[in-house]
Short mmCIF file of C-alpha atoms and ligand atoms in Angstrom, two decimals:
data_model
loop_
_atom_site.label_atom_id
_atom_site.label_comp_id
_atom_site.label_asym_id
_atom_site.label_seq_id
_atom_site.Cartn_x
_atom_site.Cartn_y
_atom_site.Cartn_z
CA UNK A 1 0.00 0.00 0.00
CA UNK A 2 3.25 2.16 1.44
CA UNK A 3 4.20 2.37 -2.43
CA UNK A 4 0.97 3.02 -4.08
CA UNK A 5 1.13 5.97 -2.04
CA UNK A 6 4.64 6.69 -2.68
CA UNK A 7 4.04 6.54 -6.27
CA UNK A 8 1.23 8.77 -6.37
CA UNK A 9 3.51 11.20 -4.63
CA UNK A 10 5.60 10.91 -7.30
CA UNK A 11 3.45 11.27 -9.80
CA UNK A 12 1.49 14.52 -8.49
CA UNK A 13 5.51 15.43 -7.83
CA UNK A 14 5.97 15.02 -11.87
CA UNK A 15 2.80 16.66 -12.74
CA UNK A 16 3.52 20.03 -10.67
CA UNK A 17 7.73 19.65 -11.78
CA UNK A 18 6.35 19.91 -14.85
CA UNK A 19 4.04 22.65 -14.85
CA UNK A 20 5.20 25.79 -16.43
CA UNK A 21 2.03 28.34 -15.77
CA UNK A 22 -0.64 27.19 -17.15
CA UNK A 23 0.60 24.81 -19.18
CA UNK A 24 2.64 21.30 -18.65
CA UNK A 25 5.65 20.40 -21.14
CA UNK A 26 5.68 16.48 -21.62
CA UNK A 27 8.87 16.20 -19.75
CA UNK A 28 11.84 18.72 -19.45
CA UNK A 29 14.61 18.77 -22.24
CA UNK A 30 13.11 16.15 -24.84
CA UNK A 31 9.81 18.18 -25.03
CA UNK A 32 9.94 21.94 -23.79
CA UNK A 33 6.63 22.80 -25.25
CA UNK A 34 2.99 22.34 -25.07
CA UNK A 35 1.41 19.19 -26.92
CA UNK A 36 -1.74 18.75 -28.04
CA UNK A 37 -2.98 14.92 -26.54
CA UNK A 38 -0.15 15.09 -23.64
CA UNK A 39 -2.31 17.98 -22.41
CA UNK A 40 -5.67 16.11 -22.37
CA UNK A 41 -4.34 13.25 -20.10
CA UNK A 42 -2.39 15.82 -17.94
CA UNK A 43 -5.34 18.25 -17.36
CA UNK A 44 -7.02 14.64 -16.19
CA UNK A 45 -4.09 13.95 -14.04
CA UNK A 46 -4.53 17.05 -12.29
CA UNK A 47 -8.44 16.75 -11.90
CA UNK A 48 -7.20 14.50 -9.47
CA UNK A 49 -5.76 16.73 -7.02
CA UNK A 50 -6.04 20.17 -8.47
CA UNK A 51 -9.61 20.63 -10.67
CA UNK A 52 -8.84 24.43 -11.37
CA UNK A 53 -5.36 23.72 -12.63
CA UNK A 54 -6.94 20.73 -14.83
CA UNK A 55 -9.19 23.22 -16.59
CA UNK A 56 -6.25 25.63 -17.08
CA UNK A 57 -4.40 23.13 -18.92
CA UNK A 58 -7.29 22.23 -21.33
CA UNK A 59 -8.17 26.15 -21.80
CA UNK A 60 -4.92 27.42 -22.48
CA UNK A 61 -4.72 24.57 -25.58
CA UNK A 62 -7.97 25.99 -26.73
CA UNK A 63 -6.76 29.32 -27.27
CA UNK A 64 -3.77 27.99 -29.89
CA UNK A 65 -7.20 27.15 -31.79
CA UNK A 66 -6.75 28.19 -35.57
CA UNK A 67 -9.36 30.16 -37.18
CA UNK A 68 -10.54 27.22 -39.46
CA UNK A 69 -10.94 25.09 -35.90
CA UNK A 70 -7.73 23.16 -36.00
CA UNK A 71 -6.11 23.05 -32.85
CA UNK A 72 -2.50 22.41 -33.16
CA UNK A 73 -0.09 19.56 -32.16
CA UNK A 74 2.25 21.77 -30.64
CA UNK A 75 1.96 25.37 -28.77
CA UNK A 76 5.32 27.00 -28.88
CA UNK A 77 4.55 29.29 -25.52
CA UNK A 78 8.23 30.47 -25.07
CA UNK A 79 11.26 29.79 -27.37
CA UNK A 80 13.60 26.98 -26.34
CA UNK A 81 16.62 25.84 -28.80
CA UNK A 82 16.19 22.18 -27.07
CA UNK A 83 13.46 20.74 -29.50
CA UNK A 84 13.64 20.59 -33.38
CA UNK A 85 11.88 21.93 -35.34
CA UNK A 86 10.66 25.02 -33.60
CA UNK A 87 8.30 27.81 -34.60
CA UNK A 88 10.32 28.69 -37.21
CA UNK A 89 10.20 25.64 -39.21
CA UNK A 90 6.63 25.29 -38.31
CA UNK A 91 5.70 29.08 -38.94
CA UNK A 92 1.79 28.54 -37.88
CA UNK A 93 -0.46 30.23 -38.99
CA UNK A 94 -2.99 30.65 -35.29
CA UNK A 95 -3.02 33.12 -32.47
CA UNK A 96 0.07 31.38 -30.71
CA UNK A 97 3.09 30.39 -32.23
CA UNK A 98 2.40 26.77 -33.19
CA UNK A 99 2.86 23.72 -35.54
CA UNK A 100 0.72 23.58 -38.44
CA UNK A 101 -0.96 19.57 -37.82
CA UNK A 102 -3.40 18.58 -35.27
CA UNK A 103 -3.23 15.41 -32.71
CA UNK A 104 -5.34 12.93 -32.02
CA UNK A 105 -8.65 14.80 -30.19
CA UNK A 106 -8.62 13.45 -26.62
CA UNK A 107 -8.83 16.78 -25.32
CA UNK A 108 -13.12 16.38 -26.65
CA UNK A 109 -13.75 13.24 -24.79
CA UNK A 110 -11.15 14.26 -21.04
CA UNK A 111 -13.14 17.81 -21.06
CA UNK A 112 -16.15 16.86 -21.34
CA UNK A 113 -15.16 13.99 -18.41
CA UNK A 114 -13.49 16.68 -16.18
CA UNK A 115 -17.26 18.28 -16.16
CA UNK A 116 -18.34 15.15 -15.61
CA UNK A 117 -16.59 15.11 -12.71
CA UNK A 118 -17.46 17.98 -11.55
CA UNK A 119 -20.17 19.81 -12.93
CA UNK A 120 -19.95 23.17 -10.11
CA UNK A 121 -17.27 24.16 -11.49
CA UNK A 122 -17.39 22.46 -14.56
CA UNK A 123 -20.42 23.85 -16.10
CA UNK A 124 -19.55 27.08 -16.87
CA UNK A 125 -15.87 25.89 -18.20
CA UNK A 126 -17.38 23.22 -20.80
CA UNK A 127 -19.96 25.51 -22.03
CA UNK A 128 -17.29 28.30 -22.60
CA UNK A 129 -15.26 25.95 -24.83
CA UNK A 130 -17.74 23.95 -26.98
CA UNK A 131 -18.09 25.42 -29.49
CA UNK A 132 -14.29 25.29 -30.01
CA UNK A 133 -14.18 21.69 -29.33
CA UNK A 134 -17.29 21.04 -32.32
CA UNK A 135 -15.45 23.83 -34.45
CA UNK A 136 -12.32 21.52 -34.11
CA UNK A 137 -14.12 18.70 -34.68
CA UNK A 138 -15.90 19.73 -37.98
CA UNK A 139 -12.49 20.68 -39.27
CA UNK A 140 -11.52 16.61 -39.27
CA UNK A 141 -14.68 15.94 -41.25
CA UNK A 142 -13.89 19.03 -43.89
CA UNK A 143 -10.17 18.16 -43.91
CA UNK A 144 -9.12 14.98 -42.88
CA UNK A 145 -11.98 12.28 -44.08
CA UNK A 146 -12.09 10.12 -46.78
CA UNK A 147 -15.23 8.34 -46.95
CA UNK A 148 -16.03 8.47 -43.54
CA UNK A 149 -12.30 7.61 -42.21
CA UNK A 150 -10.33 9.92 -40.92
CA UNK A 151 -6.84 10.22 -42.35
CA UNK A 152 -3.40 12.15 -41.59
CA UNK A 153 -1.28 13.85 -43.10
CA UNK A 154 2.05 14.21 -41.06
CA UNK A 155 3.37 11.03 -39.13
CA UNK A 156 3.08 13.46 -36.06
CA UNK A 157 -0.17 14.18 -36.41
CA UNK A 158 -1.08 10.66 -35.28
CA UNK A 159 0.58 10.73 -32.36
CA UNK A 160 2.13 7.25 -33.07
CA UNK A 161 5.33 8.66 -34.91
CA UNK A 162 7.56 6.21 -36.47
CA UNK A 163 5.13 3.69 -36.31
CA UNK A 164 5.19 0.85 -38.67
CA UNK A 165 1.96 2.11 -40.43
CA UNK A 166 3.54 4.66 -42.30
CA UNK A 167 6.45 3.48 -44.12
CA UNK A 168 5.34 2.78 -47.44
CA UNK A 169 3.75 6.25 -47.08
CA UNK A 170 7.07 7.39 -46.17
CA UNK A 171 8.86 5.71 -48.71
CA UNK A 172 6.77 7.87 -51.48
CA UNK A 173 8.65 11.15 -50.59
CA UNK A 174 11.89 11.69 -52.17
CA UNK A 175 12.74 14.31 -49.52
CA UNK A 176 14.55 16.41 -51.65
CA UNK A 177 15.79 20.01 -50.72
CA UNK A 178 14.86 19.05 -47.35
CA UNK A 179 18.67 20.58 -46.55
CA UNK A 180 20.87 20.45 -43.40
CA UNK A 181 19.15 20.81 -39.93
CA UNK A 182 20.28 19.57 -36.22
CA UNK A 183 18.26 16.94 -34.87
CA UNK A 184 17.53 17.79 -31.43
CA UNK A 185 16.31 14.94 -29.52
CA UNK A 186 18.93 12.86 -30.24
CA UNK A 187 21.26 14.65 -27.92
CA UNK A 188 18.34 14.25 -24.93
CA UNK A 189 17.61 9.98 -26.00
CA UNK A 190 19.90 7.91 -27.55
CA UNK A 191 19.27 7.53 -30.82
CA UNK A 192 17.98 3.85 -30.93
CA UNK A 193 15.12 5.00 -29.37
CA UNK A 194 14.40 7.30 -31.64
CA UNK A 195 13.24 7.42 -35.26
CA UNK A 196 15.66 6.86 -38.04
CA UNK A 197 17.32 9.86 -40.36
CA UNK A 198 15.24 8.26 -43.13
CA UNK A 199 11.83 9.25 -41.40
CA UNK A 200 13.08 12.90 -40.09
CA UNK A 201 13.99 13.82 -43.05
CA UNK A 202 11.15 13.18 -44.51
CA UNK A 203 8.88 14.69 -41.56
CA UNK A 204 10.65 17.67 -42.16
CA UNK A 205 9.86 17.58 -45.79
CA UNK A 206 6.80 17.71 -44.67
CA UNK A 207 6.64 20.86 -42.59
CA UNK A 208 8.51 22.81 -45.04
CA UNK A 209 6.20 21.96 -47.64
CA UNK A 210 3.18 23.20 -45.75
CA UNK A 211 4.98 26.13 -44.33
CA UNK A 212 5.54 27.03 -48.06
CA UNK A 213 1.65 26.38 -48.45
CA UNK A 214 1.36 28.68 -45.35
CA UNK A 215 -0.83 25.49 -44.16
CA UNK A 216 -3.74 26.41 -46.38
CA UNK A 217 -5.60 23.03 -46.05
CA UNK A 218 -7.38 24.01 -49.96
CA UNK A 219 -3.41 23.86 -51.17
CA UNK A 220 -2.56 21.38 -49.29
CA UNK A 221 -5.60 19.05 -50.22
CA UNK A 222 -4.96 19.60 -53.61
CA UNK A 223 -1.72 17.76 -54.20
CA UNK A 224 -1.82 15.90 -50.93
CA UNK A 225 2.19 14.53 -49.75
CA UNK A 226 0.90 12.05 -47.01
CA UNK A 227 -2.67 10.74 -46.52
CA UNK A 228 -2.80 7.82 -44.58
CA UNK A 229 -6.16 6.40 -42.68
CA UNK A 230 -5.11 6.23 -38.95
CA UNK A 231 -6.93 4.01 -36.52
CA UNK A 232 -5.71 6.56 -33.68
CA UNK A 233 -7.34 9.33 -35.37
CA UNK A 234 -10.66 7.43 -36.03
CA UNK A 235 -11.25 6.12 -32.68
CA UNK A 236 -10.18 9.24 -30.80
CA UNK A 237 -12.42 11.55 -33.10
CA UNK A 238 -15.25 9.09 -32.80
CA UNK A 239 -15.48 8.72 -29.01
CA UNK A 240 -14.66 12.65 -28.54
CA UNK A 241 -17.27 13.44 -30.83
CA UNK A 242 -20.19 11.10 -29.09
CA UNK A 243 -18.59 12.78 -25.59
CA UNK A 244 -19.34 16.25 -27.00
CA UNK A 245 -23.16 15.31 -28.56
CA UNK A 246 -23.98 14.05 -25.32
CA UNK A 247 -22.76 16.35 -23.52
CA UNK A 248 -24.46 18.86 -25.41
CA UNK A 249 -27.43 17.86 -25.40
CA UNK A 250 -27.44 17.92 -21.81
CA UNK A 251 -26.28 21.69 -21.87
CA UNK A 252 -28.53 22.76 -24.31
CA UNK A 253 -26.20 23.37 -27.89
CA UNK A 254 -27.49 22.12 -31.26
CA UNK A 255 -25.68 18.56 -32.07
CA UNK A 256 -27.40 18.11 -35.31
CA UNK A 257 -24.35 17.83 -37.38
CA UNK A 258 -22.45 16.16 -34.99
CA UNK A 259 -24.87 13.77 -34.48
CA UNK A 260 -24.77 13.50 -38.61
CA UNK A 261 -20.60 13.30 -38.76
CA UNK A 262 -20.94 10.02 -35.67
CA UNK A 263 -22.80 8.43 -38.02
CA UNK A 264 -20.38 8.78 -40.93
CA UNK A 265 -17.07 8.43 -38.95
CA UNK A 266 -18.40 4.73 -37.49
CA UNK A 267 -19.24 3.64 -41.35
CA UNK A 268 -15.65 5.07 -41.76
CA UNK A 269 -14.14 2.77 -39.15
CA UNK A 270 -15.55 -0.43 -40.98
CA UNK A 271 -13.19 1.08 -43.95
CA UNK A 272 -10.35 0.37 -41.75
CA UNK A 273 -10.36 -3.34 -41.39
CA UNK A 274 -7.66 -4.38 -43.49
CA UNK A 275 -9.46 -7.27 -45.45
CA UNK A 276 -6.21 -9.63 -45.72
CA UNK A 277 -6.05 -9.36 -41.58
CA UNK A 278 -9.36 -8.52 -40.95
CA UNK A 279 -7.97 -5.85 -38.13
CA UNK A 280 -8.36 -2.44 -37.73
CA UNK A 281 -5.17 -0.91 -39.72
CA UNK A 282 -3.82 2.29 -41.40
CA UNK A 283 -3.96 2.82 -45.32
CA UNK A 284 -2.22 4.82 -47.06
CA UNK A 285 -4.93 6.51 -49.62
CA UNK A 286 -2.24 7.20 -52.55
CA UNK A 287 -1.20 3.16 -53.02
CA UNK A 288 -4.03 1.54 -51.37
CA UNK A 289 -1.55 -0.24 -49.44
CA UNK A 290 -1.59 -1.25 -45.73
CA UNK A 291 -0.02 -0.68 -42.81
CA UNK A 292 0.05 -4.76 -42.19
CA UNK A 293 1.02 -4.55 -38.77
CA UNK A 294 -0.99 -5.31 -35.43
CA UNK A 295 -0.38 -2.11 -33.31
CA UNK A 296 -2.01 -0.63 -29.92
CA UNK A 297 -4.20 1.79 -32.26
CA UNK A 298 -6.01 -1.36 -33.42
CA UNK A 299 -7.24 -2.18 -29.85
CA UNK A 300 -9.11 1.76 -29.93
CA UNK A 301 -12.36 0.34 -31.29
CA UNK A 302 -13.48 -0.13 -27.47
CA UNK A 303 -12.65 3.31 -26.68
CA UNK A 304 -14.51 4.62 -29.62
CA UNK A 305 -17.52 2.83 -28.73
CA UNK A 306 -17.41 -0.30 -30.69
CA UNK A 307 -18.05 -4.14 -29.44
CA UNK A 308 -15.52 -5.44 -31.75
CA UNK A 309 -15.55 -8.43 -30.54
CA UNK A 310 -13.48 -10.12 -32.66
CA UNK A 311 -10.23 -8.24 -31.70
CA UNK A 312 -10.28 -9.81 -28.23
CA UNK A 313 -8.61 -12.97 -29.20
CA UNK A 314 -6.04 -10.91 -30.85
CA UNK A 315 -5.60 -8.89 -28.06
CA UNK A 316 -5.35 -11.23 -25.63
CA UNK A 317 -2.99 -13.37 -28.27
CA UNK A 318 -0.81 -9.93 -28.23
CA UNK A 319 -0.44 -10.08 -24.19
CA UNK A 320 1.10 -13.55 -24.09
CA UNK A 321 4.24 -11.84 -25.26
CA UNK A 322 3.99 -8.81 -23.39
CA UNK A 323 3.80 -9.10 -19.59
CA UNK A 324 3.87 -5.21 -19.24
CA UNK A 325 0.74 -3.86 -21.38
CA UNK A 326 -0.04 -4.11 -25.39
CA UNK A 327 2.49 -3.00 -27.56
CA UNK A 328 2.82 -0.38 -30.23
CA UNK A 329 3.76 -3.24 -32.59
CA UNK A 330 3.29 -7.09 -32.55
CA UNK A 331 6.52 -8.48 -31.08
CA UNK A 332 6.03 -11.40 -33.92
CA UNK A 333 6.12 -8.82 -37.10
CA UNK A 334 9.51 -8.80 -38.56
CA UNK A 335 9.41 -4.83 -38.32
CA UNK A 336 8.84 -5.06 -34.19
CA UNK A 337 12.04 -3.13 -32.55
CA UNK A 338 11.78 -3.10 -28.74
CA UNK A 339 12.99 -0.07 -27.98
CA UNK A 340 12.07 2.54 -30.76
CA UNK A 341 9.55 4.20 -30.25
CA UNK A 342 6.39 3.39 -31.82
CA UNK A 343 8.09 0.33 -33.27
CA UNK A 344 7.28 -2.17 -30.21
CA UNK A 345 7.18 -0.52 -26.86
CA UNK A 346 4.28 -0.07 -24.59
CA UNK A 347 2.95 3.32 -23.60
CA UNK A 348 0.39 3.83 -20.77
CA UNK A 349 -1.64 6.44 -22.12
CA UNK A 350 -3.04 3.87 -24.50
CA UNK A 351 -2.81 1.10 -22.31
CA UNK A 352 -5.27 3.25 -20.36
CA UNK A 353 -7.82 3.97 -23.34
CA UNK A 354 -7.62 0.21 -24.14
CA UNK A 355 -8.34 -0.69 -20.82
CA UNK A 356 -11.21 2.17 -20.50
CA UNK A 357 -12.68 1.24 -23.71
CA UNK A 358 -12.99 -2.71 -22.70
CA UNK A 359 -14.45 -1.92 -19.37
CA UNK A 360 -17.01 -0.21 -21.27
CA UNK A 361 -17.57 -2.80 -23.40
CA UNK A 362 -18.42 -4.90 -20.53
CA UNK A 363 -14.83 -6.96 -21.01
CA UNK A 364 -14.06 -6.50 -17.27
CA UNK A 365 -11.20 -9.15 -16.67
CA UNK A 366 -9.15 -8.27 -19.83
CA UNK A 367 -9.56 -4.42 -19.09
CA UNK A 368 -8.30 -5.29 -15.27
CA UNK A 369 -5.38 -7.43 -16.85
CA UNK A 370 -4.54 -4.07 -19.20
CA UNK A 371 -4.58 -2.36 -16.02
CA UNK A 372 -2.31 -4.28 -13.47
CA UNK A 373 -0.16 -4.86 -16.38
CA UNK A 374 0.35 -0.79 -16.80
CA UNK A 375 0.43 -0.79 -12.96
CA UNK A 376 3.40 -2.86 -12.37
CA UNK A 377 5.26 -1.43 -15.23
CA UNK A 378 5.34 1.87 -13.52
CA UNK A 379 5.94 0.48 -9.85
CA UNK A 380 8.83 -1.65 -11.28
CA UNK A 381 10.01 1.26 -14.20
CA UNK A 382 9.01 4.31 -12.91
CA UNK A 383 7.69 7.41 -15.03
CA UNK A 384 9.32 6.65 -18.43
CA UNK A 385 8.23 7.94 -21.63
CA UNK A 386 7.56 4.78 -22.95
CA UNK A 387 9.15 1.21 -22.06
CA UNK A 388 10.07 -2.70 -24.06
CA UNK A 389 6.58 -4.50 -23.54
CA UNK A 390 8.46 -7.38 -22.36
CA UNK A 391 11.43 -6.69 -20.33
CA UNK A 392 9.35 -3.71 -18.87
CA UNK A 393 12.75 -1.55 -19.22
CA UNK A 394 11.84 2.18 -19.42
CA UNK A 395 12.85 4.27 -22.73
CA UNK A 396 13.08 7.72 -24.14
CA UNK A 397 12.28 10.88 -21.40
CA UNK A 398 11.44 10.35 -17.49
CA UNK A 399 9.31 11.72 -15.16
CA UNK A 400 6.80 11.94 -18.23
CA UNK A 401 4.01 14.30 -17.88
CA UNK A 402 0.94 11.88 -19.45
CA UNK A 403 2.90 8.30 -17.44
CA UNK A 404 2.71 10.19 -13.90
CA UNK A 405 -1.33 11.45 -15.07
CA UNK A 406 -2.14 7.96 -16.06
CA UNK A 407 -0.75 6.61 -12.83
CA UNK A 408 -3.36 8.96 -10.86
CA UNK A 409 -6.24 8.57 -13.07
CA UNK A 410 -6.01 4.94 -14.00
CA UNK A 411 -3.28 2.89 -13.87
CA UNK A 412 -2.29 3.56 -9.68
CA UNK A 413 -6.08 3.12 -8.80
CA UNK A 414 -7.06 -0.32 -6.91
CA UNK A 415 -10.82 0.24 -7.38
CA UNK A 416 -10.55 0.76 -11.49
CA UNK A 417 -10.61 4.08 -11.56
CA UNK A 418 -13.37 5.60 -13.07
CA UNK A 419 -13.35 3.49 -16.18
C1 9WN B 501 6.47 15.04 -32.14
C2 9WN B 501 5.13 14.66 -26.73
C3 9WN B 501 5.02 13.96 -28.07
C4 9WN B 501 3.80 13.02 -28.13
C5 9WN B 501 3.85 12.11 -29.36
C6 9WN B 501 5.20 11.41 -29.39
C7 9WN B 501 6.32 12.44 -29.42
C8 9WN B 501 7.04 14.37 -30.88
C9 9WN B 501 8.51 14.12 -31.10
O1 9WN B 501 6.25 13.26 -28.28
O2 9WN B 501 6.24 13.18 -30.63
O3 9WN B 501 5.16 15.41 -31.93
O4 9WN B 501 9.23 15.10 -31.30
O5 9WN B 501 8.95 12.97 -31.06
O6 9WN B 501 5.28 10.53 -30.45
O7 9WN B 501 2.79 11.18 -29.30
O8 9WN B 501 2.62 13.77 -28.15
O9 9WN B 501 5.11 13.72 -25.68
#
């Protein structure tokens, strides 16, 4: 008991070490900014113990919103030379300096649950923002759907960067006058544990190119560079957008078209079942051709509200090689690299909407083994960034921002949290 209490000492300790007014950086050096997603589970982590900060966190994302309702990955509050690329690569185009590429929405579905949680104070906060949140949220459906499934167009933007999804994707972009730049996060992680030259460069193709576009989505969406569905996106924009109709219609706003964009963005998730695996996967809309790979993404379909029941074998098929939580790649696919990244290693944020979304679902054992799995990790590993599925070994920052706010919300809780 002694260290459950320790731990959550430690992770409010992370949470406030963290905490730069108003905002929370993902963990100092590696990430000196404001993301988009890291937010959303921090401003949860703080409901916890602090509900005013919690609604700080979420309100000062909201005002990096972008006139045409984007709300961007990154908020560049003050300048720091310890992250490439910075605001000046980026050159956004919104009311803060910012990168020009959303993240997946959790920030729709963790507001609407801090009023939830609260509704005194809560009330007043959620009705404030909205709008914003079904602005944002109308922007995926104008920008990034195809047919009902949601698609991105920067690696980043999913959240899931180097995953194996996106390397035939990649592999279309001949990154050339990408020119010389100084990776950054190399000199914070060693470089194993990071993506390869072969994907920066081409991420930073990417920015350039929509800088030059000045990240007019019309341009952009014209001769599109990278379109590839993402699982992560669906799910997450699915689920946020049923947690904003129902929440609005509870306080009163009109939910008529996002009642209309549900319906399309579930037909849309159907689209992702790759028909050779028959599991939820990412396509990449110039080749047709698909990810292949069994990641953490595909286990979202709870979260977003689906039964699905057909990817609990798979799931629970994944485990028996991972004692410390599902894995961001199937430890038996020949691209599976325990250590980089998005390549193999667990990562409890998702752990956590896995193990949400099948508690939901009414899959109560396998959602408690999701959680005990994530709760050992961090008693054994601590507050890593990420860590190798099956050794449990941490990797890439510490005393991470969204692994100390899962720990309070979910993962250090004996009772199941609030599922
Ligand atoms: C680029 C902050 C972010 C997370 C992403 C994660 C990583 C950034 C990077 O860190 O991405 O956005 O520079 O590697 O992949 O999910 O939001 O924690």
């Amino acid at each position: 008991m002694n260290t459950l209490v320790n731990k959550h000492d430690d992770a409010r300790a992370i949470l406030r070490a963290n905490d730069r007014g108003g905002y929370t950086v993902p963990t100092h050096g590696l990430y000196p900014y404001q993301w988009n997603w890291d937010s959303a589970f921090v401003a949860l982590g703080f409901a916890e113990f602090d509900r005013a900060r919690a609604w700080d966190e979420i309100e000062t994302l909201m005002r990096g919103q972008w006139d045409n309702g984007m709300v961007p990955h990154i908020l560049f509050h003050q300048p720091d030379d310890g992250y490439f690329p910075g605001s000046d690569v980026w050159q956004g185009t919104g009311p803060i300096p910012s990168s020009g590429i959303t993240q997946p929405p959790v920030g729709m579905s963790f507001a609407v649950r801090l009023w939830r949680k609260d509704p005194s104070v809560g009330t007043d906060k959620l009705r404030a923002i909205w709008p914003m949140l079904a602005k944002w949220a109308a922007w995926f459906l104008d920008w990034r759907c195809h047919e009902g499934a949601i698609f991105v167009t920067h690696p980043w933007e999913s959240g899931r960067d180097n995953a194996a999804c996106w390397d035939e994707a990649l592999k279309q972009i001949d990154p050339v006058g990408v020119g010389e730049y100084t990776r950054r996060d190399t000199s914070h992680v060693d470089a194993s544990m990071r993506p390869t030259k072969f994907d920066y460069d081409r991420y930073i193709w990417l920015v350039q190119r929509g800088a030059a576009a000045n990240w007019d989505d019309a341009t952009l969406a014209a001769e599109p560079a990278f379109r590839v569905l993402d699982p992560t996106m669906n799910f997450t924009l699915l689920r946020g957008m049923r947690d904003l109709a129902a929440s609005g219609d509870e306080l009163g706003f009109d939910t008529t078209d996002l009642k209309e964009h549900i319906a399309r963005v579930e037909t849309g998730a159907e689209r992702l079942r790759n028909p050779d695996t028959g599991f939820f996967d990412s396509q990449d809309l110039a080749t047709g051709t698909w990810g292949g790979g069994l990641t953490n993404a595909s286990f979202l379909c709870w979260f977003a509200g689906l039964a699905a029941p057909d990817m609990l074998p798979r799931l629970q098929e994944l485990l028996t090689h991972c004692k410390y939580g599902v894995p961001s790649l199937d430890p038996q696919d020949p691209r599976y690299d325990a250590k980089r990244y998005w390549r193999g290693p667990t990562w409890g944020m998702m752990n956590m909407m896995i193990g949400e979304g099948l508690a939901e679902q009414g899959h109560t054992d396998l959602a408690n083994t999701v959680r005990e799995m994530t709760r050992d990790l961090i008693i054994r590993h601590g507050f890593a960034e990420y860590f190798d599925a099956q050794t449990g070994a941490g990797a890439g920052g510490d005393a991470f921002s969204w692994t100390a706010a899962v720990w309070l919300i979910w993962a250090g809780q004996t009772n199941g949290g609030e599922g």
